[in-house]
mmCIF file of C-alpha atoms in Angstrom:
data_model
loop_
_atom_site.group_PDB
_atom_site.id
_atom_site.type_symbol
_atom_site.label_atom_id
_atom_site.label_comp_id
_atom_site.label_asym_id
_atom_site.label_seq_id
_atom_site.Cartn_x
_atom_site.Cartn_y
_atom_site.Cartn_z
ATOM 1 C CA UNK G 1 -6.598 -2.169 -20.978
ATOM 2 C CA UNK G 2 -3.263 -3.542 -22.165
ATOM 3 C CA UNK G 3 -1.657 -3.093 -18.732
ATOM 4 C CA UNK G 4 -4.492 -4.524 -16.635
ATOM 5 C CA UNK G 5 -5.006 -8.135 -15.652
ATOM 6 C CA UNK G 6 -7.066 -9.290 -18.676
ATOM 7 C CA UNK G 7 -9.728 -11.198 -16.743
ATOM 8 C CA UNK G 8 -12.467 -9.689 -14.578
ATOM 9 C CA UNK G 9 -11.737 -5.996 -15.031
ATOM 10 C CA UNK G 10 -14.317 -4.135 -12.907
ATOM 11 C CA UNK G 11 -16.229 -1.641 -15.030
ATOM 12 C CA UNK G 12 -16.260 0.735 -12.055
ATOM 13 C CA UNK G 13 -12.523 1.141 -12.520
ATOM 14 C CA UNK G 14 -13.267 3.441 -15.438
ATOM 15 C CA UNK G 15 -16.347 4.981 -13.867
ATOM 16 C CA UNK G 16 -14.242 6.006 -10.857
ATOM 17 C CA UNK G 17 -13.067 9.019 -12.853
ATOM 18 C CA UNK G 18 -16.248 10.968 -12.168
ATOM 19 C CA UNK G 19 -15.573 14.001 -9.967
ATOM 20 C CA UNK G 20 -11.972 12.897 -9.420
ATOM 21 C CA UNK G 21 -8.710 14.283 -10.713
ATOM 22 C CA UNK G 22 -7.117 12.066 -13.336
ATOM 23 C CA UNK G 23 -4.123 12.467 -15.598
ATOM 24 C CA UNK G 24 -4.302 13.825 -19.129
ATOM 25 C CA UNK G 25 -5.877 11.404 -21.565
ATOM 26 C CA UNK G 26 -8.359 9.944 -19.064
ATOM 27 C CA UNK G 27 -11.021 12.627 -19.410
ATOM 28 C CA UNK G 28 -13.363 10.113 -21.037
ATOM 29 C CA UNK G 29 -13.777 8.396 -17.659
ATOM 30 C CA UNK G 30 -15.655 11.380 -16.267
ATOM 31 C CA UNK G 31 -18.101 11.500 -19.201
ATOM 32 C CA UNK G 32 -20.522 8.550 -19.258
ATOM 33 C CA UNK G 33 -21.561 9.079 -22.876
ATOM 34 C CA UNK G 34 -17.972 9.072 -24.153
ATOM 35 C CA UNK G 35 -17.065 6.104 -21.960
ATOM 36 C CA UNK G 36 -20.018 4.013 -23.114
ATOM 37 C CA UNK G 37 -19.427 4.908 -26.750
ATOM 38 C CA UNK G 38 -15.830 3.680 -26.462
ATOM 39 C CA UNK G 39 -16.866 0.460 -24.714
ATOM 40 C CA UNK G 40 -19.599 -0.288 -27.274
ATOM 41 C CA UNK G 41 -17.183 0.100 -30.168
ATOM 42 C CA UNK G 42 -14.580 -2.160 -28.556
ATOM 43 C CA UNK G 43 -17.212 -4.798 -27.762
ATOM 44 C CA UNK G 44 -18.639 -4.608 -31.281
ATOM 45 C CA UNK G 45 -15.157 -5.244 -32.701
ATOM 46 C CA UNK G 46 -14.800 -8.231 -30.330
ATOM 47 C CA UNK G 47 -11.786 -6.610 -28.693
ATOM 48 C CA UNK G 48 -13.594 -6.600 -25.363
ATOM 49 C CA UNK G 49 -16.171 -8.761 -23.638
ATOM 50 C CA UNK G 50 -18.609 -7.534 -20.988
ATOM 51 C CA UNK G 51 -20.538 -9.570 -18.435
ATOM 52 C CA UNK G 52 -23.773 -7.690 -17.822
ATOM 53 C CA UNK G 53 -24.479 -9.482 -14.544
ATOM 54 C CA UNK G 54 -21.092 -8.871 -12.914
ATOM 55 C CA UNK G 55 -20.318 -5.660 -14.828
ATOM 56 C CA UNK G 56 -16.873 -7.092 -15.523
ATOM 57 C CA UNK G 57 -14.829 -6.565 -18.673
ATOM 58 C CA UNK G 58 -12.276 -8.926 -20.167
ATOM 59 C CA UNK G 59 -9.734 -8.748 -22.967
ATOM 60 C CA UNK G 60 -7.716 -11.498 -24.620
ATOM 61 C CA UNK G 61 -4.020 -11.554 -23.763
ATOM 62 C CA UNK G 62 -3.102 -11.664 -27.457
ATOM 63 C CA UNK G 63 -5.048 -8.442 -28.015
ATOM 64 C CA UNK G 64 -3.173 -6.820 -25.132
ATOM 65 C CA UNK G 65 0.175 -7.927 -26.531
ATOM 66 C CA UNK G 66 -0.606 -6.747 -30.045
ATOM 67 C CA UNK G 67 -1.757 -3.322 -28.899
ATOM 68 C CA UNK G 68 1.448 -2.798 -26.943
ATOM 69 C CA UNK G 69 3.532 -4.070 -29.866
ATOM 70 C CA UNK G 70 2.309 -1.262 -32.133
ATOM 71 C CA UNK G 71 2.913 1.487 -29.574
ATOM 72 C CA UNK G 72 6.081 3.570 -29.533
ATOM 73 C CA UNK G 73 8.207 3.702 -26.376
ATOM 74 C CA UNK G 74 6.658 7.053 -25.435
ATOM 75 C CA UNK G 75 3.130 5.748 -26.059
ATOM 76 C CA UNK G 76 3.788 2.638 -23.966
ATOM 77 C CA UNK G 77 5.061 4.743 -21.083
ATOM 78 C CA UNK G 78 2.058 7.064 -21.321
ATOM 79 C CA UNK G 79 -0.378 4.130 -21.434
ATOM 80 C CA UNK G 80 1.310 2.493 -18.454
ATOM 81 C CA UNK G 81 1.148 5.700 -16.404
ATOM 82 C CA UNK G 82 -2.496 6.246 -17.370
ATOM 83 C CA UNK G 83 -3.364 2.742 -16.164
ATOM 84 C CA UNK G 84 -1.538 3.407 -12.905
ATOM 85 C CA UNK G 85 -3.571 6.599 -12.488
ATOM 86 C CA UNK G 86 -6.842 4.702 -12.953
ATOM 87 C CA UNK G 87 -6.013 1.997 -10.409
ATOM 88 C CA UNK G 88 -4.483 4.439 -7.933
ATOM 89 C CA UNK G 89 -7.691 6.482 -7.827
ATOM 90 C CA UNK G 90 -9.701 3.524 -6.576
ATOM 91 C CA UNK G 91 -7.165 1.437 -4.606
ATOM 92 C CA UNK G 92 -7.586 2.286 -0.880
ATOM 93 C CA UNK G 93 -4.984 4.315 0.949
ATOM 94 C CA UNK G 94 -3.930 3.510 4.495
ATOM 95 C CA UNK G 95 -5.195 6.089 6.966
ATOM 96 C CA UNK G 96 -2.262 7.242 9.081
ATOM 97 C CA UNK G 97 -4.380 7.573 12.229
ATOM 98 C CA UNK G 98 -5.548 3.931 11.976
ATOM 99 C CA UNK G 99 -2.272 2.360 10.934
ATOM 100 C CA UNK G 100 -4.223 -0.490 9.316
ATOM 101 C CA UNK G 101 -6.300 -1.207 6.191
ATOM 102 C CA UNK G 102 -8.580 -3.813 7.774
ATOM 103 C CA UNK G 103 -11.821 -2.101 6.734
ATOM 104 C CA UNK G 104 -10.639 -1.826 3.102
ATOM 105 C CA UNK G 105 -9.545 -5.428 2.523
ATOM 106 C CA UNK G 106 -12.487 -6.253 0.241
ATOM 107 C CA UNK G 107 -11.738 -3.423 -2.193
ATOM 108 C CA UNK G 108 -7.991 -4.090 -2.034
ATOM 109 C CA UNK G 109 -8.558 -7.744 -2.879
ATOM 110 C CA UNK G 110 -10.772 -6.794 -5.826
ATOM 111 C CA UNK G 111 -7.969 -4.778 -7.444
ATOM 112 C CA UNK G 112 -4.951 -6.688 -6.153
ATOM 113 C CA UNK G 113 -4.329 -8.669 -9.340
ATOM 114 C CA UNK G 114 -4.342 -5.477 -11.406
ATOM 115 C CA UNK G 115 -1.682 -3.924 -9.172
ATOM 116 C CA UNK G 116 0.422 -7.083 -9.371
ATOM 117 C CA UNK G 117 0.046 -7.061 -13.153
ATOM 118 C CA UNK G 118 1.239 -3.448 -13.283
ATOM 119 C CA UNK G 119 4.219 -4.496 -11.185
ATOM 120 C CA UNK G 120 5.095 -7.222 -13.714
ATOM 121 C CA UNK G 121 4.524 -4.850 -16.630
ATOM 122 C CA UNK G 122 6.917 -2.330 -15.089
ATOM 123 C CA UNK G 123 9.629 -4.988 -14.868
ATOM 124 C CA UNK G 124 8.979 -5.933 -18.495
ATOM 125 C CA UNK G 125 9.124 -2.315 -19.670
ATOM 126 C CA UNK G 126 12.376 -1.745 -17.781
ATOM 127 C CA UNK G 127 13.917 -4.652 -19.682
ATOM 128 C CA UNK G 128 12.713 -3.295 -23.021
ATOM 129 C CA UNK G 129 13.878 0.278 -22.461
ATOM 130 C CA UNK G 130 16.736 1.555 -20.298
ATOM 131 C CA UNK G 131 15.133 5.014 -20.256
ATOM 132 C CA UNK G 132 11.803 3.811 -18.870
ATOM 133 C CA UNK G 133 11.197 5.468 -15.487
ATOM 134 C CA UNK G 134 8.550 5.143 -12.831
ATOM 135 C CA UNK G 135 6.370 7.981 -11.670
ATOM 136 C CA UNK G 136 5.757 8.723 -8.004
ATOM 137 C CA UNK G 137 2.120 7.596 -8.349
ATOM 138 C CA UNK G 138 3.236 4.081 -9.331
ATOM 139 C CA UNK G 139 5.512 3.786 -6.291
ATOM 140 C CA UNK G 140 2.721 5.055 -4.032
ATOM 141 C CA UNK G 141 0.297 2.497 -5.477
ATOM 142 C CA UNK G 142 2.741 -0.342 -4.833
ATOM 143 C CA UNK G 143 3.298 0.959 -1.292
ATOM 144 C CA UNK G 144 -0.457 0.823 -0.601
ATOM 145 C CA UNK G 145 -0.516 -2.709 -1.956
ATOM 146 C CA UNK G 146 2.459 -3.679 0.237
ATOM 147 C CA UNK G 147 0.519 -2.765 3.373
ATOM 148 C CA UNK G 148 -2.455 -4.873 2.276
ATOM 149 C CA UNK G 149 -0.237 -7.852 1.426
ATOM 150 C CA UNK G 150 1.442 -7.649 4.834
ATOM 151 C CA UNK G 151 -1.871 -7.526 6.688
ATOM 152 C CA UNK G 152 -3.199 -10.527 4.741
ATOM 153 C CA UNK G 153 0.063 -12.452 5.176
ATOM 154 C CA UNK G 154 0.671 -12.766 1.417
ATOM 155 C CA UNK G 155 4.408 -12.796 1.996
ATOM 156 C CA UNK G 156 5.576 -14.080 -1.399
ATOM 157 C CA UNK G 157 3.748 -11.305 -3.223
ATOM 158 C CA UNK G 158 4.891 -8.801 -0.587
ATOM 159 C CA UNK G 159 8.548 -9.616 -1.241
ATOM 160 C CA UNK G 160 8.088 -9.312 -4.994
ATOM 161 C CA UNK G 161 6.266 -5.968 -4.766
ATOM 162 C CA UNK G 162 8.847 -4.532 -2.347
ATOM 163 C CA UNK G 163 11.740 -5.601 -4.585
ATOM 164 C CA UNK G 164 10.194 -4.016 -7.674
ATOM 165 C CA UNK G 165 9.161 -0.887 -5.801
ATOM 166 C CA UNK G 166 12.715 -0.261 -4.607
ATOM 167 C CA UNK G 167 13.883 -0.431 -8.217
ATOM 168 C CA UNK G 168 11.097 1.953 -9.233
ATOM 169 C CA UNK G 169 11.885 4.402 -6.416
ATOM 170 C CA UNK G 170 15.502 4.632 -7.563
ATOM 171 C CA UNK G 171 14.322 5.973 -10.940
ATOM 172 C CA UNK G 172 12.628 8.979 -9.278
ATOM 173 C CA UNK G 173 14.191 12.416 -8.958
ATOM 174 C CA UNK G 174 16.126 12.913 -5.718
ATOM 175 C CA UNK G 175 14.191 14.698 -3.006
ATOM 176 C CA UNK G 176 11.964 14.280 0.078
ATOM 177 C CA UNK G 177 9.298 12.285 -1.769
ATOM 178 C CA UNK G 178 11.861 9.753 -2.972
ATOM 179 C CA UNK G 179 13.314 9.405 0.542
ATOM 180 C CA UNK G 180 9.828 8.996 2.019
ATOM 181 C CA UNK G 181 8.929 6.226 -0.428
ATOM 182 C CA UNK G 182 12.242 4.453 0.129
ATOM 183 C CA UNK G 183 11.625 4.474 3.888
ATOM 184 C CA UNK G 184 8.106 3.136 3.366
ATOM 185 C CA UNK G 185 9.329 0.216 1.259
ATOM 186 C CA UNK G 186 12.083 -0.611 3.748
ATOM 187 C CA UNK G 187 9.531 -0.560 6.564
ATOM 188 C CA UNK G 188 7.452 -3.168 4.742
ATOM 189 C CA UNK G 189 10.590 -5.210 4.089
ATOM 190 C CA UNK G 190 11.182 -5.148 7.842
ATOM 191 C CA UNK G 191 7.623 -6.392 8.404
ATOM 192 C CA UNK G 192 8.306 -9.175 5.920
ATOM 193 C CA UNK G 193 11.530 -10.199 7.669
ATOM 194 C CA UNK G 194 9.830 -10.301 11.072
ATOM 195 C CA UNK G 195 6.986 -12.408 9.672
ATOM 196 C CA UNK G 196 9.541 -14.867 8.255
ATOM 197 C CA UNK G 197 11.258 -15.137 11.652
ATOM 198 C CA UNK G 198 14.345 -13.038 10.900
ATOM 199 C CA UNK G 199 13.980 -10.596 13.793
ATOM 200 C CA UNK G 200 17.591 -9.390 13.567
ATOM 201 C CA UNK G 201 17.166 -8.272 9.943
ATOM 202 C CA UNK G 202 13.818 -6.676 10.779
ATOM 203 C CA UNK G 203 15.387 -4.686 13.627
ATOM 204 C CA UNK G 204 18.242 -3.550 11.389
ATOM 205 C CA UNK G 205 15.867 -2.354 8.662
ATOM 206 C CA UNK G 206 13.549 -0.626 11.125
ATOM 207 C CA UNK G 207 16.449 1.226 12.725
ATOM 208 C CA UNK G 208 17.498 2.473 9.302
ATOM 209 C CA UNK G 209 13.937 3.644 8.671
ATOM 210 C CA UNK G 210 13.779 5.311 12.092
ATOM 211 C CA UNK G 211 16.986 7.243 11.392
ATOM 212 C CA UNK G 212 15.616 8.294 7.999
ATOM 213 C CA UNK G 213 12.384 9.523 9.572
ATOM 214 C CA UNK G 214 14.293 11.497 12.208
ATOM 215 C CA UNK G 215 16.038 13.456 9.447
ATOM 216 C CA UNK G 216 12.807 14.502 7.748
ATOM 217 C CA UNK G 217 11.780 18.142 7.980
ATOM 218 C CA UNK G 218 9.194 18.586 9.269
ATOM 219 C CA UNK G 219 9.172 15.323 11.165
ATOM 220 C CA UNK G 220 6.198 13.027 10.580
ATOM 221 C CA UNK G 221 5.348 12.239 14.205
ATOM 222 C CA UNK G 222 2.777 9.561 13.343
ATOM 223 C CA UNK G 223 5.303 7.640 11.253
ATOM 224 C CA UNK G 224 7.945 7.921 13.968
ATOM 225 C CA UNK G 225 5.375 6.494 16.376
ATOM 226 C CA UNK G 226 4.663 3.572 14.072
ATOM 227 C CA UNK G 227 8.326 2.789 13.380
ATOM 228 C CA UNK G 228 9.048 2.859 17.130
ATOM 229 C CA UNK G 229 6.180 0.417 17.641
ATOM 230 C CA UNK G 230 7.600 -1.834 14.920
ATOM 231 C CA UNK G 231 10.976 -1.822 16.647
ATOM 232 C CA UNK G 232 9.310 -2.758 19.923
ATOM 233 C CA UNK G 233 7.405 -5.553 18.195
ATOM 234 C CA UNK G 234 10.562 -6.918 16.543
ATOM 235 C CA UNK G 235 12.536 -6.833 19.794
ATOM 236 C CA UNK G 236 9.704 -8.819 21.353
ATOM 237 C CA UNK G 237 10.079 -11.393 18.577
ATOM 238 C CA UNK G 238 13.812 -11.510 19.355
ATOM 239 C CA UNK G 239 13.015 -12.094 23.079
ATOM 240 C CA UNK G 240 14.674 -8.784 23.964
ATOM 241 C CA UNK G 241 11.756 -7.555 26.046
ATOM 242 C CA UNK G 242 13.549 -4.761 27.911
ATOM 243 C CA UNK G 243 14.538 -3.005 24.694
ATOM 244 C CA UNK G 244 11.105 -3.800 23.360
ATOM 245 C CA UNK G 245 9.418 -1.935 26.201
ATOM 246 C CA UNK G 246 11.718 1.069 25.687
ATOM 247 C CA UNK G 247 10.692 1.284 22.033
ATOM 248 C CA UNK G 248 6.995 0.986 22.892
ATOM 249 C CA UNK G 249 7.443 3.816 25.392
ATOM 250 C CA UNK G 250 9.190 5.834 22.680
ATOM 251 C CA UNK G 251 6.260 5.174 20.367
ATOM 252 C CA UNK G 252 3.778 6.437 22.938
ATOM 253 C CA UNK G 253 5.953 9.512 23.483
ATOM 254 C CA UNK G 254 5.799 10.362 19.768
ATOM 255 C CA UNK G 255 2.026 10.062 19.889
ATOM 256 C CA UNK G 256 1.897 12.288 22.960
ATOM 257 C CA UNK G 257 3.974 14.852 21.077
ATOM 258 C CA UNK G 258 1.531 14.642 18.192
ATOM 259 C CA UNK G 259 -1.396 15.370 20.503
ATOM 260 C CA UNK G 260 0.509 18.343 21.941
ATOM 261 C CA UNK G 261 0.810 19.821 18.451
ATOM 262 C CA UNK G 262 -2.993 19.497 18.145
ATOM 263 C CA UNK G 263 -2.471 17.624 14.908
ATOM 264 C CA UNK G 264 -4.003 14.467 16.403
ATOM 265 C CA UNK G 265 -6.912 14.148 18.803
ATOM 266 C CA UNK G 266 -7.319 10.373 19.054
ATOM 267 C CA UNK G 267 -4.204 9.627 21.070
ATOM 268 C CA UNK G 268 -2.090 6.495 20.792
ATOM 269 C CA UNK G 269 -3.671 3.774 18.590
ATOM 270 C CA UNK G 270 -5.030 0.894 20.707
ATOM 271 C CA UNK G 271 -2.940 -1.775 18.965
ATOM 272 C CA UNK G 272 0.243 -0.058 20.204
ATOM 273 C CA UNK G 273 -1.096 -0.211 23.764
ATOM 274 C CA UNK G 274 -1.954 -3.886 23.233
ATOM 275 C CA UNK G 275 1.576 -4.595 21.997
ATOM 276 C CA UNK G 276 2.942 -2.808 25.055
ATOM 277 C CA UNK G 277 0.726 -4.910 27.318
ATOM 278 C CA UNK G 278 1.997 -8.143 25.779
ATOM 279 C CA UNK G 279 5.587 -6.995 26.334
ATOM 280 C CA UNK G 280 4.794 -6.232 29.975
ATOM 281 C CA UNK G 281 3.430 -9.749 30.423
ATOM 282 C CA UNK G 282 6.751 -11.136 29.207
ATOM 283 C CA UNK G 283 8.472 -8.919 31.803
ATOM 284 C CA UNK G 284 6.093 -10.171 34.552
ATOM 285 C CA UNK G 285 4.566 -6.726 34.940
ATOM 286 C CA UNK G 286 1.009 -8.020 35.023
ATOM 287 C CA UNK G 287 -0.413 -4.932 36.712
ATOM 288 C CA UNK G 288 1.076 -2.649 34.079
ATOM 289 C CA UNK G 289 -0.228 -4.930 31.329
ATOM 290 C CA UNK G 290 -3.711 -4.802 32.843
ATOM 291 C CA UNK G 291 -3.626 -0.997 32.873
ATOM 292 C CA UNK G 292 -2.703 -0.926 29.188
ATOM 293 C CA UNK G 293 -5.460 -3.372 28.261
ATOM 294 C CA UNK G 294 -8.037 -1.452 30.315
ATOM 295 C CA UNK G 295 -7.375 1.483 27.988
ATOM 296 C CA UNK G 296 -6.995 -0.371 24.680
ATOM 297 C CA UNK G 297 -9.854 -2.890 24.865
ATOM 298 C CA UNK G 298 -12.695 -0.301 25.070
ATOM 299 C CA UNK G 299 -11.123 1.575 22.139
ATOM 300 C CA UNK G 300 -11.004 -1.622 20.091
ATOM 301 C CA UNK G 301 -14.588 -2.491 21.019
ATOM 302 C CA UNK G 302 -15.816 0.917 19.893
ATOM 303 C CA UNK G 303 -13.915 0.866 16.597
ATOM 304 C CA UNK G 304 -15.934 0.407 13.401
ATOM 305 C CA UNK G 305 -15.542 -1.900 11.660
ATOM 306 C CA UNK G 306 -14.732 -4.164 14.591
ATOM 307 C CA UNK G 307 -11.147 -5.456 14.484
ATOM 308 C CA UNK G 308 -11.941 -8.909 15.849
ATOM 309 C CA UNK G 309 -8.390 -10.205 15.297
ATOM 310 C CA UNK G 310 -6.850 -7.574 17.578
ATOM 311 C CA UNK G 311 -9.595 -8.033 20.194
ATOM 312 C CA UNK G 312 -8.992 -11.795 20.238
#
């Protein structure tokens, strides 16, 4: 509780532990009787409030501060990581095949403030203790949040989360997982730069990410396809449409390679075809653009939930 946003804490956050793997110390979440006993005692002591209609919990900020004050450094780190584990279980993860989180926006928005609070708490803990380190799960949670913030155009929060996540990633042990997370954060920083109109910086960051992804073993073909698409999109923003088209073609080639490995059966995502079509319009290849849209529009129309923004 001390590391969550104190207002409107969904009760289901704790109930989400049922039939799911959680870290040590969170076993009570999978046992309703133990969970309710703990909540009743906290409410009776006026340490918690519960709204029966909304099933939302709340805790006073002073109570949060006092609880953390009496914890040792090790206990604070354990409590922080346990809170991360709770939120990570329920915060939606981007599906690689979709490349978007559109159908999960409602849930993401419900837990957004708790993720942002964890981000601020991490910064605070880093100031209090030089030995405080992030766990991979925290970096992954922030990365999921970054994607949501980009899609909803919350650019100020996106910058803040990316900056903190890079610091957190650097505290991890060296290895493939650390490199993967670093590339993910840099990719979102590139998205941020493009959204703010700095296409040159976005292209530079995306090229770095592309080179990092090429070195991975085994290569993640889906991610290479997405980064290539991002490079095409950024070159479009920079009015470099010839290079843009080359990157979109590269993206489609990575997706074709993925289909050949039988690891993917859906083919190239429709939004990549739509981006390619727009680039072709800029290059006066209207026939080619029409061919791309003839393929992508039916796919978008059949998608559920309907992505009305992309169709428009």
